[in-house]
Amino acid sequence: MEVLKKALFTDLLKGMRVTLRTMFKPTVTLHYPFEKEKPRKRFRGIHALKLNPDGSLRCEACFLCATMCPSNVIDMEMTEGENGEKVLVDFTVDLTRCLFCGLCVEACPRDAIVMTDIYEFSQYSVDKLVLHKEDLLKLGEYYQKWERENK
Amino acid sequence: MTSNFLSLLFVVGLMLVAVPPITYLERKVLGHMQQRPGPMVVGFHGLLQPLADAIKLIFKEDIVPRGADRLLFMLAPSFSVFGALLAASVVPIGFIQAVPLKSGLLFVMAMSAISIYALVLAGYASNSKYSFLGGMRAAAQVLGFELPMGFAIMAMVLLYGTLDFNEMVKWQQEHGWGIFYQPVAFLLFLFMMVAEIGRPPFDLPEGESELVGGFHTEYSGMRFAAFYFGEYINIIVLSLIVSLLFLGGWSGPFAKEYPVLGVIYHLLKAGFFIFLTFWLRATFPRYRFDQMLSIMWKIMLPVSIVNVFVAALQVFLFRL
């Protein structure tokens, strides 16, 4: 029986039947650059810095996100302001090393750093992948618009 | 049988023109078998994809690696194409035959073996260890499958008593298709055909995961394309031959009255085998090298030798 099974290639024919059948099934692919998947609400994409309603920065440069970050992605520069408060000069996020774990978002006490749903951020040069304060604030505008519409 | 310059033009032209659509169809079939649409972007449903490929291959830089055997490196791809085209020249398609040859089958076997030499030479001349390994695997594969293939053909030759394709078809028109007399030889020939054109699951000379790219690692541009041209022409030629040997070639209803119908039957039968190679490629993973060799030497060779005896007995007993 075993020999007969092998001689008649039953197992191979079974596999070929499967592939032939799938040939007539509808395709399941997304034509990516033309069709895009909408990310889920809790998807962790590129970072953003939120602003207060009055337009001032939410981030107080407490360094909690930078301390929390497992791969040292976040770096901040700050000076002392007139009344002795911390003033954020620059806030950099190095996307080349980021693993999008979301710990910075968890750590932030003021809900200043958030993660948007943007997943397409490839660049032709690596230094463009290091986001600075202005980039993050621009993304923050996008995020707050998205938040109003979706949450 | 019309045998003149026009037939030669037809056969060679068919071989050259048919390759781009076949590559397109292969990608479509493979795609659908994996539940994706295949090429879709260039032109309507990706129809212009072969053209885009051709443009890309022509304008790609042609590199000869340092330390390579320049002459052999440049000659190897042309062996692949010319071997396949020479084999095509003696194969009749319906009533069209470029070169009528009494020992056509023998000539085809010799020529399609030459296109394997192209792989061996490419691997040897590239001055790359990966390519060399690919070439060596090609050499071992030739040794492994040419013998069972020869024996499978020998059984058919015993049955038909001729090496001439036209005589074979005439025999089959009288007695019925060869596949009914020799199903084992048919299966053997099918396996060996896939191995001869070096396609999955027997595409051991190439191997992206083990050998970077295999025998063609160092090739680029048109020279790279030439290997594939040869491979696809070989697919067409061998598919035509399988249908000649086992499925009655151009015989079919009304084929005698209208020879054009015969051409269509023959091409349809060959088309099925071309589709079969795509199908096999989509279904089976590549064989491991030792597995392939043991299949060739331990199973196929004894079976094919026994099959020759069976064929001889058939001829002796039934006076075919």
CSV table of C-alpha atoms in Angstrom, one decimal:
chain,number,residue,atom,x,y,z
A,1,MET,CA,0.0,0.0,0.0
A,2,GLU,CA,2.8,2.4,1.0
A,3,VAL,CA,4.7,1.6,-2.2
A,4,LEU,CA,1.6,2.1,-4.3
A,5,LYS,CA,1.0,5.4,-2.6
A,6,LYS,CA,4.5,6.5,-3.4
A,7,ALA,CA,4.5,5.3,-6.9
A,8,LEU,CA,1.2,7.1,-7.8
A,9,PHE,CA,2.5,10.4,-6.1
A,10,THR,CA,-0.7,10.8,-4.1
A,11,ASP,CA,0.8,13.2,-1.7
A,12,LEU,CA,2.3,15.3,-4.5
A,13,LEU,CA,-1.1,15.3,-6.3
A,14,LYS,CA,-2.8,16.4,-3.1
A,15,GLY,CA,-0.6,19.4,-2.9
A,16,MET,CA,-1.1,20.3,-6.5
A,17,ARG,CA,-4.9,20.1,-6.0
A,18,VAL,CA,-4.6,22.7,-3.2
A,19,THR,CA,-2.6,25.1,-5.4
A,20,LEU,CA,-4.9,24.7,-8.3
A,21,ARG,CA,-7.9,25.4,-6.1
A,22,THR,CA,-6.4,28.5,-4.6
A,23,MET,CA,-5.7,29.8,-8.2
A,24,PHE,CA,-9.5,30.3,-8.6
A,25,LYS,CA,-10.0,31.9,-5.2
A,26,PRO,CA,-10.1,35.7,-5.0
A,27,THR,CA,-6.9,37.5,-4.2
A,28,VAL,CA,-6.5,38.9,-0.8
A,29,THR,CA,-3.7,41.4,-1.5
A,30,LEU,CA,-3.8,45.2,-0.9
A,31,HIS,CA,-2.3,47.1,-3.8
A,32,TYR,CA,-0.2,49.1,-1.3
A,33,PRO,CA,0.8,52.4,-2.9
A,34,PHE,CA,-2.7,52.8,-4.3
A,35,GLU,CA,-4.7,51.3,-1.5
A,36,LYS,CA,-3.8,51.8,2.1
A,37,GLU,CA,-4.7,50.0,5.3
A,38,LYS,CA,-6.2,52.3,7.9
A,39,PRO,CA,-4.3,51.7,11.2
A,40,ARG,CA,-6.2,50.8,14.3
A,41,LYS,CA,-6.9,53.4,16.9
A,42,ARG,CA,-4.1,52.3,19.3
A,43,PHE,CA,-1.5,51.9,16.5
A,44,ARG,CA,1.9,53.3,17.5
A,45,GLY,CA,3.3,55.2,14.6
A,46,ILE,CA,5.6,58.2,14.4
A,47,HIS,CA,5.9,60.5,17.5
A,48,ALA,CA,4.3,63.9,18.0
A,49,LEU,CA,4.4,66.6,20.6
A,50,LYS,CA,1.0,68.1,21.6
A,51,LEU,CA,0.3,71.7,22.3
A,52,ASN,CA,-1.9,73.2,25.0
A,53,PRO,CA,-5.1,74.9,23.7
A,54,ASP,CA,-3.5,78.3,24.3
A,55,GLY,CA,-0.7,77.4,22.0
A,56,SER,CA,2.0,76.9,24.6
A,57,LEU,CA,4.1,73.7,24.8
A,58,ARG,CA,2.8,70.9,26.9
A,59,CYS,CA,6.2,69.4,27.4
A,60,GLU,CA,7.9,70.6,30.5
A,61,ALA,CA,11.3,69.0,29.8
A,62,CYS,CA,11.0,66.6,32.8
A,63,PHE,CA,13.1,64.0,31.0
A,64,LEU,CA,10.9,61.2,32.1
A,65,CYS,CA,10.3,59.9,28.6
A,66,ALA,CA,14.1,60.1,27.9
A,67,THR,CA,14.8,58.1,31.0
A,68,MET,CA,12.1,55.6,30.3
A,69,CYS,CA,13.2,55.0,26.7
A,70,PRO,CA,14.9,51.6,26.4
A,71,SER,CA,17.0,52.6,23.4
A,72,ASN,CA,17.9,56.2,24.2
A,73,VAL,CA,15.9,57.6,21.3
A,74,ILE,CA,14.7,60.8,23.0
A,75,ASP,CA,17.1,63.6,23.7
A,76,MET,CA,16.2,67.1,25.0
A,77,GLU,CA,17.9,70.4,25.3
A,78,MET,CA,16.7,72.9,27.8
A,79,THR,CA,17.6,76.2,29.5
A,80,GLU,CA,16.3,78.1,32.5
A,81,GLY,CA,13.6,80.7,31.8
A,82,GLU,CA,13.0,84.0,33.4
A,83,ASN,CA,11.1,82.7,36.4
A,84,GLY,CA,13.3,79.8,36.9
A,85,GLU,CA,11.1,77.3,35.0
A,86,LYS,CA,12.5,74.9,32.5
A,87,VAL,CA,12.3,76.0,28.9
A,88,LEU,CA,12.5,73.4,26.1
A,89,VAL,CA,15.0,74.4,23.4
A,90,ASP,CA,15.0,71.2,21.3
A,91,PHE,CA,13.4,67.8,21.5
A,92,THR,CA,14.9,65.1,19.2
A,93,VAL,CA,13.5,61.7,18.5
A,94,ASP,CA,15.9,59.4,16.6
A,95,LEU,CA,13.6,57.2,14.6
A,96,THR,CA,16.5,55.0,13.3
A,97,ARG,CA,16.7,53.4,16.7
A,98,CYS,CA,13.2,53.7,17.9
A,99,LEU,CA,11.3,50.4,18.4
A,100,PHE,CA,7.9,52.0,18.9
A,101,CYS,CA,7.3,50.5,22.2
A,102,GLY,CA,5.2,53.4,23.5
A,103,LEU,CA,7.0,53.6,26.9
A,104,CYS,CA,7.6,57.3,26.4
A,105,VAL,CA,3.9,57.9,25.9
A,106,GLU,CA,3.2,56.0,29.1
A,107,ALA,CA,5.8,57.8,31.0
A,108,CYS,CA,4.7,61.4,30.1
A,109,PRO,CA,2.9,63.0,33.1
A,110,ARG,CA,1.4,65.8,30.9
A,111,ASP,CA,0.3,63.8,27.9
A,112,ALA,CA,2.7,65.8,25.8
A,113,ILE,CA,4.4,63.1,23.7
A,114,VAL,CA,2.0,60.9,21.8
A,115,MET,CA,2.1,58.5,18.9
A,116,THR,CA,0.3,59.2,15.7
A,117,ASP,CA,-1.1,56.7,13.2
A,118,ILE,CA,1.5,57.7,10.5
A,119,TYR,CA,3.5,54.6,9.4
A,120,GLU,CA,5.0,55.9,6.2
A,121,PHE,CA,8.1,57.9,7.1
A,122,SER,CA,10.9,56.5,4.9
A,123,GLN,CA,13.5,59.1,3.9
A,124,TYR,CA,16.4,59.2,1.5
A,125,SER,CA,18.9,60.3,4.1
A,126,VAL,CA,19.3,59.1,7.7
A,127,ASP,CA,19.6,62.5,9.3
A,128,LYS,CA,16.1,63.3,8.1
A,129,LEU,CA,14.9,60.5,10.4
A,130,VAL,CA,16.0,62.4,13.5
A,131,LEU,CA,13.0,64.5,14.3
A,132,HIS,CA,13.4,67.9,15.9
A,133,LYS,CA,11.0,70.0,17.9
A,134,GLU,CA,9.5,71.8,14.9
A,135,ASP,CA,8.8,68.5,13.1
A,136,LEU,CA,7.3,67.0,16.2
A,137,LEU,CA,5.1,70.1,16.8
A,138,LYS,CA,3.9,69.9,13.2
A,139,LEU,CA,3.0,66.3,13.7
A,140,GLY,CA,1.3,67.3,16.9
A,141,GLU,CA,-1.0,69.5,15.0
A,142,TYR,CA,-1.9,66.6,12.8
A,143,TYR,CA,-2.4,64.4,15.8
A,144,GLN,CA,-4.7,66.8,17.5
A,145,LYS,CA,-6.8,67.0,14.4
A,146,TRP,CA,-6.9,63.2,14.2
A,147,GLU,CA,-7.8,63.0,17.9
A,148,ARG,CA,-10.7,65.4,17.5
A,149,GLU,CA,-12.1,63.3,14.7
A,150,ASN,CA,-11.4,59.8,16.1
A,151,LYS,CA,-11.7,59.8,19.9
B,1,MET,CA,5.6,18.5,-44.2
B,2,THR,CA,6.7,21.9,-45.4
B,3,SER,CA,10.4,22.3,-44.7
B,4,ASN,CA,11.8,25.6,-45.9
B,5,PHE,CA,13.1,28.9,-44.7
B,6,LEU,CA,9.6,30.1,-43.8
B,7,SER,CA,9.1,27.3,-41.4
B,8,LEU,CA,12.4,28.1,-39.8
B,9,LEU,CA,11.4,31.7,-39.4
B,10,PHE,CA,8.1,30.6,-37.9
B,11,VAL,CA,9.7,28.2,-35.4
B,12,VAL,CA,12.5,30.5,-34.3
B,13,GLY,CA,10.1,33.5,-34.3
B,14,LEU,CA,7.6,31.6,-32.2
B,15,MET,CA,10.3,30.6,-29.7
B,16,LEU,CA,11.5,34.2,-29.4
B,17,VAL,CA,8.1,35.9,-29.4
B,18,ALA,CA,6.5,33.4,-27.0
B,19,VAL,CA,9.0,34.0,-24.2
B,20,PRO,CA,7.8,37.4,-22.9
B,21,PRO,CA,4.1,36.3,-22.7
B,22,ILE,CA,5.2,33.1,-20.9
B,23,THR,CA,7.2,35.0,-18.3
B,24,TYR,CA,4.1,37.2,-17.8
B,25,LEU,CA,1.7,34.3,-17.6
B,26,GLU,CA,4.1,32.5,-15.2
B,27,ARG,CA,4.0,35.4,-12.8
B,28,LYS,CA,0.3,35.7,-13.1
B,29,VAL,CA,-0.3,32.0,-12.4
B,30,LEU,CA,2.2,31.9,-9.6
B,31,GLY,CA,0.5,35.0,-8.1
B,32,HIS,CA,-3.0,33.6,-8.2
B,33,MET,CA,-1.8,30.3,-6.8
B,34,GLN,CA,-0.5,32.4,-3.8
B,35,GLN,CA,-3.7,34.5,-3.6
B,36,ARG,CA,-2.1,37.6,-4.9
B,37,PRO,CA,-2.7,39.2,-8.4
B,38,GLY,CA,0.8,39.1,-9.7
B,39,PRO,CA,2.0,42.1,-11.9
B,40,MET,CA,-0.6,44.7,-11.9
B,41,VAL,CA,1.0,48.1,-12.2
B,42,VAL,CA,2.5,48.5,-15.7
B,43,GLY,CA,-0.3,48.6,-18.3
B,44,PHE,CA,-3.7,47.0,-18.0
B,45,HIS,CA,-3.3,44.2,-15.5
B,46,GLY,CA,0.4,44.4,-15.8
B,47,LEU,CA,0.4,43.4,-19.5
B,48,LEU,CA,3.4,45.7,-20.3
B,49,GLN,CA,5.5,44.1,-17.5
B,50,PRO,CA,7.6,42.0,-19.9
B,51,LEU,CA,8.4,45.2,-21.9
B,52,ALA,CA,9.4,47.0,-18.7
B,53,ASP,CA,11.6,44.0,-17.8
B,54,ALA,CA,13.2,44.1,-21.2
B,55,ILE,CA,14.0,47.8,-20.9
B,56,LYS,CA,15.4,47.3,-17.5
B,57,LEU,CA,17.6,44.4,-18.5
B,58,ILE,CA,18.9,46.1,-21.6
B,59,PHE,CA,20.0,49.3,-19.7
B,60,LYS,CA,21.5,47.5,-16.8
B,61,GLU,CA,25.2,47.6,-16.5
B,62,ASP,CA,26.9,44.5,-17.8
B,63,ILE,CA,29.7,43.5,-15.4
B,64,VAL,CA,32.5,41.0,-15.9
B,65,PRO,CA,34.0,40.2,-12.5
B,66,ARG,CA,37.7,40.5,-12.0
B,67,GLY,CA,39.5,37.2,-12.4
B,68,ALA,CA,36.7,35.7,-14.5
B,69,ASP,CA,37.4,33.7,-17.6
B,70,ARG,CA,36.3,36.4,-19.9
B,71,LEU,CA,35.7,34.4,-23.0
B,72,LEU,CA,33.8,31.6,-21.3
B,73,PHE,CA,31.9,34.1,-19.2
B,74,MET,CA,30.6,35.9,-22.2
B,75,LEU,CA,30.0,32.7,-24.2
B,76,ALA,CA,28.0,30.8,-21.6
B,77,PRO,CA,24.7,32.6,-21.9
B,78,SER,CA,24.8,32.3,-25.7
B,79,PHE,CA,25.2,28.5,-25.3
B,80,SER,CA,22.0,28.5,-23.4
B,81,VAL,CA,20.0,30.3,-26.1
B,82,PHE,CA,21.6,28.7,-29.1
B,83,GLY,CA,21.4,25.2,-27.7
B,84,ALA,CA,17.7,25.7,-27.1
B,85,LEU,CA,17.1,27.3,-30.5
B,86,LEU,CA,18.9,24.4,-32.2
B,87,ALA,CA,16.8,21.9,-30.4
B,88,ALA,CA,13.7,23.9,-31.5
B,89,SER,CA,14.7,23.9,-35.1
B,90,VAL,CA,14.1,20.1,-35.6
B,91,VAL,CA,10.9,19.9,-33.6
B,92,PRO,CA,7.8,19.8,-35.8
B,93,ILE,CA,4.8,21.9,-34.8
B,94,GLY,CA,1.9,20.4,-36.7
B,95,PHE,CA,2.9,20.4,-40.3
B,96,ILE,CA,5.6,23.0,-39.8
B,97,GLN,CA,9.0,21.7,-39.4
B,98,ALA,CA,12.1,23.8,-40.1
B,99,VAL,CA,14.7,21.0,-40.5
B,100,PRO,CA,13.3,17.5,-41.1
B,101,LEU,CA,15.7,15.1,-39.4
B,102,LYS,CA,15.5,11.3,-39.3
B,103,SER,CA,17.1,11.3,-35.9
B,104,GLY,CA,15.3,14.3,-34.5
B,105,LEU,CA,14.8,13.0,-31.0
B,106,LEU,CA,18.5,12.3,-30.6
B,107,PHE,CA,19.4,15.7,-31.8
B,108,VAL,CA,17.0,17.4,-29.4
B,109,MET,CA,18.4,15.5,-26.5
B,110,ALA,CA,21.9,16.4,-27.4
B,111,MET,CA,21.1,20.1,-27.8
B,112,SER,CA,19.1,20.5,-24.6
B,113,ALA,CA,22.0,18.9,-22.8
B,114,ILE,CA,24.2,21.7,-24.3
B,115,SER,CA,22.1,24.3,-22.6
B,116,ILE,CA,23.0,22.7,-19.3
B,117,TYR,CA,26.6,23.1,-20.2
B,118,ALA,CA,25.9,26.8,-20.3
B,119,LEU,CA,25.1,26.6,-16.6
B,120,VAL,CA,28.2,24.6,-15.8
B,121,LEU,CA,30.4,27.0,-17.8
B,122,ALA,CA,28.8,30.1,-16.3
B,123,GLY,CA,29.4,28.7,-12.8
B,124,TYR,CA,33.0,27.8,-13.7
B,125,ALA,CA,33.9,31.1,-15.5
B,126,SER,CA,32.4,33.5,-12.9
B,127,ASN,CA,35.3,33.3,-10.4
B,128,SER,CA,32.9,33.1,-7.6
B,129,LYS,CA,32.5,30.2,-5.2
B,130,TYR,CA,28.7,30.4,-5.1
B,131,SER,CA,28.5,30.3,-8.9
B,132,PHE,CA,31.0,27.5,-9.0
B,133,LEU,CA,28.9,25.5,-6.5
B,134,GLY,CA,25.8,26.2,-8.7
B,135,GLY,CA,27.7,25.0,-11.7
B,136,MET,CA,28.8,21.9,-10.0
B,137,ARG,CA,25.3,21.2,-8.9
B,138,ALA,CA,24.2,21.6,-12.5
B,139,ALA,CA,26.8,19.1,-13.6
B,140,ALA,CA,25.7,16.6,-11.0
B,141,GLN,CA,22.1,17.1,-12.0
B,142,VAL,CA,22.9,16.5,-15.7
B,143,LEU,CA,24.6,13.2,-14.8
B,144,GLY,CA,21.7,12.3,-12.6
B,145,PHE,CA,18.8,12.9,-14.9
B,146,GLU,CA,20.1,12.4,-18.4
B,147,LEU,CA,20.3,8.6,-17.8
B,148,PRO,CA,16.7,8.0,-16.7
B,149,MET,CA,15.6,10.4,-19.4
B,150,GLY,CA,17.5,8.5,-22.0
B,151,PHE,CA,16.0,5.2,-20.8
B,152,ALA,CA,12.5,6.7,-20.8
B,153,ILE,CA,13.0,7.8,-24.4
B,154,MET,CA,14.6,4.4,-25.2
B,155,ALA,CA,11.3,2.7,-24.2
B,156,MET,CA,9.4,5.0,-26.5
B,157,VAL,CA,11.8,4.5,-29.3
B,158,LEU,CA,11.5,0.7,-28.9
B,159,LEU,CA,7.7,1.1,-29.1
B,160,TYR,CA,7.7,3.4,-32.2
B,161,GLY,CA,10.7,1.9,-33.8
B,162,THR,CA,11.9,5.3,-35.0
B,163,LEU,CA,13.6,8.5,-33.9
B,164,ASP,CA,11.7,10.6,-36.4
B,165,PHE,CA,9.0,12.8,-34.9
B,166,ASN,CA,6.7,12.5,-37.9
B,167,GLU,CA,6.8,8.8,-37.9
B,168,MET,CA,6.1,8.7,-34.2
B,169,VAL,CA,2.9,10.8,-34.7
B,170,LYS,CA,1.9,8.6,-37.6
B,171,TRP,CA,2.3,5.5,-35.3
B,172,GLN,CA,0.2,7.2,-32.6
B,173,GLN,CA,-2.5,8.1,-35.1
B,174,GLU,CA,-2.8,4.4,-36.0
B,175,HIS,CA,-2.4,2.8,-32.6
B,176,GLY,CA,-3.4,5.4,-30.0
B,177,TRP,CA,-1.4,7.7,-27.9
B,178,GLY,CA,1.9,6.6,-26.4
B,179,ILE,CA,0.8,7.5,-22.8
B,180,PHE,CA,-1.6,4.6,-22.8
B,181,TYR,CA,1.2,2.2,-23.7
B,182,GLN,CA,3.9,3.7,-21.5
B,183,PRO,CA,2.5,5.7,-18.6
B,184,VAL,CA,5.6,5.0,-16.5
B,185,ALA,CA,7.8,6.4,-19.2
B,186,PHE,CA,5.5,9.5,-19.4
B,187,LEU,CA,5.9,10.2,-15.7
B,188,LEU,CA,9.7,9.6,-15.8
B,189,PHE,CA,10.0,11.9,-18.8
B,190,LEU,CA,7.9,14.6,-17.1
B,191,PHE,CA,10.1,14.5,-14.0
B,192,MET,CA,13.3,14.6,-16.1
B,193,MET,CA,11.9,17.4,-18.2
B,194,VAL,CA,11.4,19.6,-15.2
B,195,ALA,CA,15.0,18.7,-14.1
B,196,GLU,CA,16.4,19.3,-17.5
B,197,ILE,CA,15.0,22.9,-17.8
B,198,GLY,CA,16.2,23.4,-14.2
B,199,ARG,CA,12.9,24.6,-12.8
B,200,PRO,CA,11.5,24.1,-9.3
B,201,PRO,CA,11.4,21.7,-7.6
B,202,PHE,CA,14.7,20.7,-9.4
B,203,ASP,CA,16.2,24.2,-9.8
B,204,LEU,CA,19.3,23.2,-7.8
B,205,PRO,CA,21.9,25.2,-10.0
B,206,GLU,CA,20.2,28.3,-8.6
B,207,GLY,CA,19.3,28.7,-5.0
B,208,GLU,CA,18.7,32.1,-3.5
B,209,SER,CA,19.0,31.0,0.1
B,210,GLU,CA,22.0,28.7,-0.2
B,211,LEU,CA,24.1,30.1,-3.1
B,212,VAL,CA,23.2,33.8,-3.2
B,213,GLY,CA,21.9,33.3,-6.7
B,214,GLY,CA,23.5,30.2,-8.0
B,215,PHE,CA,25.3,29.9,-11.3
B,216,HIS,CA,24.1,33.3,-12.4
B,217,THR,CA,25.2,35.3,-9.3
B,218,GLU,CA,27.8,37.3,-11.3
B,219,TYR,CA,25.6,37.9,-14.3
B,220,SER,CA,23.6,41.1,-15.0
B,221,GLY,CA,21.7,42.8,-17.7
B,222,MET,CA,21.2,41.0,-21.0
B,223,ARG,CA,23.6,38.1,-20.2
B,224,PHE,CA,21.5,37.3,-17.2
B,225,ALA,CA,18.4,37.5,-19.4
B,226,ALA,CA,19.9,35.2,-22.0
B,227,PHE,CA,19.9,32.3,-19.5
B,228,TYR,CA,16.3,32.8,-18.8
B,229,PHE,CA,15.6,33.1,-22.5
B,230,GLY,CA,17.3,29.7,-23.0
B,231,GLU,CA,15.4,28.3,-20.1
B,232,TYR,CA,12.0,29.3,-21.4
B,233,ILE,CA,12.7,28.2,-25.0
B,234,ASN,CA,13.7,24.9,-23.5
B,235,ILE,CA,10.4,24.7,-21.6
B,236,ILE,CA,8.6,25.3,-24.9
B,237,VAL,CA,10.7,22.7,-26.8
B,238,LEU,CA,10.4,20.0,-24.2
B,239,SER,CA,6.7,20.6,-23.8
B,240,LEU,CA,6.3,20.2,-27.5
B,241,ILE,CA,8.3,17.0,-27.3
B,242,VAL,CA,6.3,15.5,-24.5
B,243,SER,CA,3.1,16.0,-26.4
B,244,LEU,CA,4.8,14.5,-29.5
B,245,LEU,CA,6.1,11.5,-27.6
B,246,PHE,CA,3.1,10.7,-25.4
B,247,LEU,CA,0.0,12.7,-26.4
B,248,GLY,CA,0.0,12.1,-30.1
B,249,GLY,CA,1.5,15.5,-31.2
B,250,TRP,CA,-0.8,17.1,-33.7
B,251,SER,CA,-3.3,14.3,-33.9
B,252,GLY,CA,-6.8,15.0,-32.9
B,253,PRO,CA,-10.3,15.3,-34.5
B,254,PHE,CA,-10.2,16.7,-38.1
B,255,ALA,CA,-6.4,17.3,-37.8
B,256,LYS,CA,-5.8,15.3,-41.0
B,257,GLU,CA,-8.3,17.3,-43.1
B,258,TYR,CA,-7.2,20.7,-41.8
B,259,PRO,CA,-3.4,20.7,-40.9
B,260,VAL,CA,-3.8,24.1,-39.2
B,261,LEU,CA,-6.0,22.5,-36.6
B,262,GLY,CA,-3.1,20.1,-35.9
B,263,VAL,CA,-0.8,23.0,-35.2
B,264,ILE,CA,-3.4,24.4,-32.7
B,265,TYR,CA,-3.8,21.0,-31.0
B,266,HIS,CA,-0.1,20.6,-30.7
B,267,LEU,CA,0.4,24.1,-29.2
B,268,LEU,CA,-2.5,23.5,-26.8
B,269,LYS,CA,-1.0,20.2,-25.6
B,270,ALA,CA,2.3,21.9,-25.2
B,271,GLY,CA,0.7,24.7,-23.4
B,272,PHE,CA,-0.7,22.4,-20.8
B,273,PHE,CA,2.8,21.2,-20.0
B,274,ILE,CA,4.1,24.8,-19.8
B,275,PHE,CA,1.3,25.4,-17.3
B,276,LEU,CA,2.3,22.3,-15.5
B,277,THR,CA,5.8,23.7,-14.9
B,278,PHE,CA,4.3,26.8,-13.4
B,279,TRP,CA,2.0,24.7,-11.3
B,280,LEU,CA,4.8,22.5,-10.0
B,281,ARG,CA,6.8,25.7,-9.2
B,282,ALA,CA,4.0,27.1,-7.1
B,283,THR,CA,3.4,23.8,-5.3
B,284,PHE,CA,6.7,22.2,-4.3
B,285,PRO,CA,9.7,23.5,-2.4
B,286,ARG,CA,13.2,22.9,-3.9
B,287,TYR,CA,14.6,19.4,-3.3
B,288,ARG,CA,17.6,19.1,-1.1
B,289,PHE,CA,20.7,18.2,-3.2
B,290,ASP,CA,21.2,14.7,-1.7
B,291,GLN,CA,17.5,14.0,-1.9
B,292,MET,CA,17.5,14.9,-5.6
B,293,LEU,CA,20.5,12.7,-6.3
B,294,SER,CA,19.0,9.8,-4.5
B,295,ILE,CA,15.7,10.2,-6.3
B,296,MET,CA,17.6,10.2,-9.6
B,297,TRP,CA,20.0,7.4,-9.0
B,298,LYS,CA,18.1,5.1,-6.6
B,299,ILE,CA,14.5,5.4,-7.9
B,300,MET,CA,14.3,6.9,-11.4
B,301,LEU,CA,17.2,5.0,-12.9
B,302,PRO,CA,16.1,1.4,-11.8
B,303,VAL,CA,12.5,2.2,-12.7
B,304,SER,CA,13.4,3.4,-16.1
B,305,ILE,CA,15.7,0.5,-16.8
B,306,VAL,CA,12.9,-1.9,-15.8
B,307,ASN,CA,10.6,0.1,-18.0
B,308,VAL,CA,12.8,-0.5,-21.0
B,309,PHE,CA,12.3,-4.2,-20.5
B,310,VAL,CA,8.6,-3.7,-20.2
B,311,ALA,CA,8.6,-1.8,-23.5
B,312,ALA,CA,10.6,-4.5,-25.2
B,313,LEU,CA,8.1,-7.1,-23.9
B,314,GLN,CA,5.2,-5.1,-25.2
B,315,VAL,CA,6.8,-4.9,-28.6
B,316,PHE,CA,7.6,-8.6,-28.5
B,317,LEU,CA,4.2,-9.8,-27.3
B,318,PHE,CA,1.9,-7.6,-29.2
B,319,ARG,CA,4.0,-7.2,-32.4
B,320,LEU,CA,3.3,-3.5,-32.3
